[in-house]
Coordinates of C-alpha atoms and ligand atoms in Angstrom, one line a residue:
M1 CA 0.1 -22.4 2.5
K2 CA -0.5 -20.1 -0.4
T3 CA -1.5 -16.5 0.3
K4 CA -5.0 -15.7 -0.8
I5 CA -5.7 -12.6 -3.0
V6 CA -8.5 -10.3 -1.9
F7 CA -10.2 -8.9 -5.0
S8 CA -13.5 -7.6 -6.4
E9 CA -14.0 -6.7 -10.1
K10 CA -16.0 -3.7 -8.8
C11 CA -12.6 -1.9 -8.4
L12 CA -12.3 -1.9 -12.2
E13 CA -15.4 0.1 -12.9
Y14 CA -14.0 3.7 -12.8
G15 CA -11.2 5.9 -14.0
S16 CA -10.0 4.2 -17.2
W17 CA -8.3 7.4 -18.5
H18 CA -6.1 7.9 -15.4
I19 CA -2.6 6.5 -15.0
E20 CA -3.9 4.8 -11.8
S21 CA -6.0 2.7 -14.1
P22 CA -8.3 -0.3 -13.9
K23 CA -6.1 -2.0 -16.6
R24 CA -3.1 -2.2 -14.2
V25 CA -5.1 -4.2 -11.6
Q26 CA -7.0 -6.2 -14.2
R27 CA -3.7 -7.4 -15.8
A28 CA -2.3 -8.3 -12.4
Y29 CA -5.5 -10.2 -11.6
E30 CA -5.3 -12.2 -14.9
I31 CA -1.6 -13.1 -14.2
L32 CA -2.4 -14.3 -10.7
R33 CA -5.5 -16.3 -11.9
E34 CA -3.3 -18.0 -14.5
R35 CA -0.8 -18.9 -11.9
G36 CA -3.4 -20.6 -9.7
Y37 CA -4.0 -18.2 -6.9
E38 CA -7.2 -18.4 -4.8
F39 CA -9.4 -15.2 -4.6
V40 CA -11.8 -14.0 -1.9
E41 CA -14.3 -11.2 -2.2
P42 CA -14.2 -8.2 0.2
E43 CA -17.0 -6.3 1.9
P44 CA -16.9 -2.5 2.2
A45 CA -15.4 -1.1 5.4
S46 CA -18.0 0.6 7.6
E47 CA -17.9 4.4 8.2
E48 CA -17.0 3.6 11.8
D49 CA -13.9 1.8 10.6
L50 CA -12.9 4.8 8.4
L51 CA -13.3 7.1 11.3
K52 CA -10.6 5.2 13.2
V53 CA -8.2 6.8 10.8
H54 CA -9.8 9.9 9.1
D55 CA -11.4 13.1 10.3
A56 CA -15.2 13.1 10.2
D57 CA -15.3 16.3 8.1
Y58 CA -13.0 14.8 5.5
I59 CA -15.2 11.7 5.3
Q60 CA -18.2 14.0 4.7
L61 CA -16.4 15.8 1.9
L62 CA -15.4 12.4 0.4
K63 CA -19.0 11.3 0.4
R64 CA -20.0 14.4 -1.4
G65 CA -17.1 14.1 -3.9
A66 CA -15.7 17.4 -2.8
I67 CA -12.1 16.2 -2.6
E68 CA -10.6 16.7 -6.1
D69 CA -7.0 17.6 -6.5
P70 CA -4.7 17.6 -9.6
D71 CA -3.7 13.9 -9.0
T72 CA -6.8 12.6 -7.4
P73 CA -10.1 12.9 -9.3
A74 CA -13.6 13.1 -7.7
Y75 CA -14.9 10.1 -9.5
E76 CA -18.6 9.4 -9.3
N77 CA -19.2 7.1 -6.3
I78 CA -15.6 7.3 -5.2
Y79 CA -16.6 7.0 -1.6
E80 CA -18.1 3.5 -2.3
Y81 CA -15.0 2.4 -4.2
A82 CA -12.7 3.7 -1.5
R83 CA -14.8 1.9 1.2
L84 CA -14.5 -1.4 -0.7
S85 CA -10.7 -1.0 -1.1
A86 CA -10.4 -0.3 2.7
G87 CA -12.7 -3.3 3.4
A88 CA -10.4 -5.5 1.3
A89 CA -7.4 -4.4 3.4
I90 CA -9.3 -5.4 6.6
L91 CA -10.1 -8.8 5.1
A92 CA -6.4 -9.2 4.0
A93 CA -5.4 -8.5 7.6
K94 CA -7.8 -11.1 8.9
I95 CA -6.6 -13.9 6.6
N96 CA -3.0 -12.9 6.1
G97 CA -3.8 -12.3 2.5
F98 CA -2.9 -9.8 -0.3
S99 CA -5.4 -7.1 -1.1
L100 CA -5.3 -6.5 -4.9
M101 CA -7.6 -3.5 -5.0
R102 CA -7.7 0.2 -6.0
P103 CA -7.8 3.0 -5.2
P104 CA -4.4 2.9 -3.3
G105 CA -4.1 4.5 0.1
H106 CA -0.7 5.4 1.6
H107 CA -0.7 9.1 0.6
A108 CA -4.1 9.7 2.4
G109 CA -3.6 11.2 5.9
R110 CA -6.2 12.1 8.5
Y111 CA -7.6 15.1 6.6
G112 CA -6.7 14.0 3.1
A113 CA -3.4 15.2 1.6
A114 CA -0.8 14.5 4.3
L115 CA 2.2 16.3 5.8
G116 CA 1.8 19.4 3.6
A117 CA 1.8 17.5 0.3
Y118 CA 0.0 19.3 -2.5
T119 CA -2.1 16.3 -3.5
K120 CA -3.5 13.0 -2.2
G121 CA -1.4 11.1 -4.9
F122 CA -4.4 9.0 -6.2
C123 CA -5.4 8.0 -2.7
Y124 CA -8.7 8.7 -0.8
I125 CA -8.8 6.4 2.3
N126 CA -5.6 5.0 3.9
N127 CA -6.6 1.3 3.4
L128 CA -3.7 -0.2 5.3
A129 CA -4.1 2.2 8.2
V130 CA -7.8 1.3 8.5
A131 CA -6.8 -2.4 8.6
V132 CA -4.1 -1.8 11.2
K133 CA -6.4 0.2 13.4
C134 CA -9.1 -2.5 13.1
L135 CA -6.7 -5.3 14.1
D136 CA -5.5 -3.2 17.0
K137 CA -2.2 -5.1 17.6
P138 CA 1.4 -4.0 17.8
T139 CA 2.3 -3.7 14.2
L140 CA 5.3 -3.1 12.0
I141 CA 4.4 -1.4 8.7
V142 CA 6.8 -1.9 5.9
D143 CA 6.1 0.4 2.9
I144 CA 7.9 -0.8 -0.3
D145 CA 6.0 1.5 -2.7
G146 CA 8.6 3.7 -4.4
H147 CA 6.9 6.9 -3.0
H148 CA 7.1 7.9 0.7
G149 CA 4.0 6.8 2.6
N150 CA 3.3 10.3 4.0
G151 CA -0.3 9.5 4.9
T152 CA 0.6 6.5 6.9
Q153 CA 3.4 8.4 8.6
E154 CA 0.9 11.2 9.5
I155 CA -1.6 8.7 10.9
F156 CA 0.8 6.7 13.0
Y157 CA 3.3 9.4 14.0
G158 CA 4.1 8.9 17.7
D159 CA 1.9 5.8 18.1
P160 CA 3.7 3.6 20.7
R161 CA 2.4 0.4 19.2
V162 CA 3.3 1.0 15.6
I163 CA 6.7 1.2 13.8
F164 CA 6.6 2.6 10.3
I165 CA 9.4 1.8 7.8
S166 CA 9.4 3.4 4.4
L167 CA 12.0 3.0 1.6
H168 CA 11.4 5.5 -1.2
R169 CA 12.9 7.5 -3.9
Y170 CA 14.0 11.0 -2.8
P171 CA 13.8 13.8 -3.8
H172 CA 10.5 12.8 -5.4
Y173 CA 6.7 13.1 -4.9
P174 CA 5.4 13.7 -2.2
G175 CA 8.5 15.5 -1.0
T176 CA 8.4 14.1 2.6
G177 CA 10.4 11.2 4.2
A178 CA 13.9 12.8 4.0
Y179 CA 14.7 11.6 7.5
S180 CA 13.5 9.4 10.4
E181 CA 11.5 10.8 13.3
A182 CA 10.0 9.2 16.3
N183 CA 8.5 5.8 15.3
C184 CA 8.8 6.6 11.6
L185 CA 12.0 5.2 10.0
N186 CA 12.5 6.7 6.6
F187 CA 15.1 5.6 4.0
P188 CA 15.3 8.0 1.1
L189 CA 17.1 6.5 -1.8
P190 CA 18.4 8.0 -5.1
A191 CA 16.6 7.3 -8.4
D192 CA 17.4 3.8 -9.8
C193 CA 19.7 2.9 -6.9
G194 CA 19.3 -0.7 -7.8
E195 CA 18.5 -4.0 -6.0
A196 CA 21.7 -4.3 -4.1
V197 CA 21.4 -0.9 -2.4
Y198 CA 17.7 -1.5 -1.9
L199 CA 18.0 -4.9 -0.2
R200 CA 20.9 -3.8 2.0
T201 CA 18.8 -0.7 3.1
L202 CA 15.8 -2.9 3.9
E203 CA 17.9 -5.2 6.1
E204 CA 19.4 -2.2 7.8
A205 CA 15.9 -0.8 8.5
L206 CA 14.6 -4.1 9.9
R207 CA 17.6 -4.5 12.2
K208 CA 16.5 -1.3 14.0
V209 CA 13.1 -2.8 15.0
D210 CA 12.7 -4.7 18.3
M211 CA 10.6 -7.6 16.8
Q212 CA 9.7 -8.9 20.3
K213 CA 7.3 -5.9 20.5
I214 CA 5.7 -6.7 17.2
E215 CA 2.7 -9.1 16.6
V216 CA 1.8 -8.3 13.0
V217 CA 3.6 -7.1 9.9
A218 CA 1.6 -5.0 7.4
V219 CA 3.1 -4.4 4.0
S220 CA 2.2 -1.4 1.8
A221 CA 3.0 -3.3 -1.4
G222 CA 3.5 -0.8 -4.2
F223 CA 5.4 -1.8 -7.3
D224 CA 6.4 1.6 -8.8
A225 CA 10.0 1.1 -7.6
F226 CA 10.2 -1.3 -10.5
A227 CA 12.7 -0.3 -13.2
G228 CA 11.1 2.3 -15.5
D229 CA 8.0 2.9 -13.4
L230 CA 6.9 6.2 -11.8
A231 CA 9.3 6.0 -8.8
S232 CA 11.9 3.7 -10.2
L233 CA 14.6 2.4 -7.9
G234 CA 15.7 -0.1 -10.5
L235 CA 14.1 -3.1 -9.0
R236 CA 13.1 -6.2 -11.1
E237 CA 10.9 -9.2 -10.7
E238 CA 13.6 -11.2 -8.8
S239 CA 14.1 -8.3 -6.4
Y240 CA 10.5 -8.8 -5.1
E241 CA 11.2 -12.5 -4.4
K242 CA 14.2 -11.4 -2.3
I243 CA 12.1 -8.8 -0.5
G244 CA 9.5 -11.6 0.2
K245 CA 12.2 -13.8 1.7
I246 CA 13.4 -10.9 3.9
L247 CA 9.9 -10.3 5.2
A248 CA 9.3 -14.0 5.8
A249 CA 12.4 -14.1 8.0
L250 CA 10.6 -11.7 10.5
N251 CA 8.4 -14.7 11.3
K252 CA 5.2 -12.9 12.0
P253 CA 1.6 -13.0 10.7
T254 CA 1.8 -10.7 7.7
F255 CA -0.6 -9.1 5.3
F256 CA -0.1 -7.1 2.1
V257 CA -2.1 -4.2 0.6
L258 CA -1.5 -2.9 -3.0
E259 CA -0.4 0.7 -3.3
G260 CA 1.0 2.0 -6.6
G261 CA 2.7 0.4 -9.6
Y262 CA 1.5 1.5 -13.0
V263 CA 2.5 -1.4 -15.3
G264 CA 0.0 -4.2 -14.8
E265 CA 2.3 -6.9 -16.0
N266 CA 4.9 -5.8 -13.4
I267 CA 2.3 -5.7 -10.6
G268 CA 1.1 -9.3 -11.4
K269 CA 4.6 -10.7 -11.7
G270 CA 5.9 -8.7 -8.8
I271 CA 3.1 -10.0 -6.5
D272 CA 3.8 -13.6 -7.5
A273 CA 7.5 -13.1 -6.9
L274 CA 6.9 -11.4 -3.6
L275 CA 4.6 -14.1 -2.3
K276 CA 6.8 -16.9 -3.7
G277 CA 9.8 -15.5 -1.8
F278 CA 7.6 -15.0 1.3
E279 CA 6.3 -18.6 1.3
C280 CA 9.5 -20.5 0.9
Ligands
Q9C301 N1 1.2 15.4 -11.2 C1 1.0 6.1 -5.6 O1 1.9 5.5 -6.1 N2 2.6 12.3 -9.0 N3 0.8 7.4 -5.8 C2 2.5 13.7 -9.1 C3 2.5 15.6 -10.7 C4 1.8 11.7 -8.0 C5 1.8 8.1 -6.7 C6 3.1 14.3 -10.3 C7 2.3 10.3 -7.8 C8 1.4 9.5 -6.8 C9 0.0 5.4 -4.8
ZN302 ZN1 3.9 5.0 -5.4

């Protein structure tokens, strides 16, 4: 049963000058198309869905485009693009698929920039958080983006039905995630620590979770821990296949939402490897 990719070309319409560029997702899309994946089109999330995660005043500011920070531009119509990316995460959760959309989401907290971070790190709406709230089931979130998912931590901190695991480079942007607290299990890792350390840490993290209490696994699937990318932990294509196998062993309905990763070739190959590992 091959995982379907949730994708709309609309997410390629803005921001060609930014490092979080349409090119990265477009290249990943081409690779997955060549490799025979099936694609499904998302619908935008409703405002009601967004309000399950974000403060009403923040959503109003986002609609007006009054949310710019040094990492996160106020693109024209960004509210609509962000709503479509969130809707794609909701659809991925419904069909156990992979949302290949931008903008990313895991740095967006309830009011925008999360846990005291200076910026929203290219994120507007926490797509994965919206999907988890809409599903409304006990969920394990596994964040494999190379940056700490500070927005996701802020949103689910203390939630008795959610466990949040994040492996990330530290010290590094956004500066949070140095230690575990409450239901948020953080695993700060040194730059370029490499696959062996990474996989050992992931297994250690997952052993801490009582899987009997979990019904769904939601993966914040960023690819900037790839060797040479923005938050490099020295991972390679094969590492993502091994991560996929480890996630499959949890034996739960699982969905994936793209976060960062700034080399399109690596995103496409990384997704294929992750899903190949997950499926066999
Ligand atoms: N301008 C994601 O991977 N870097 N976001 C700040 C100073 C921000 C990464 C450096 C990196 C954000 C989704
Ligand atoms: Zn990242």
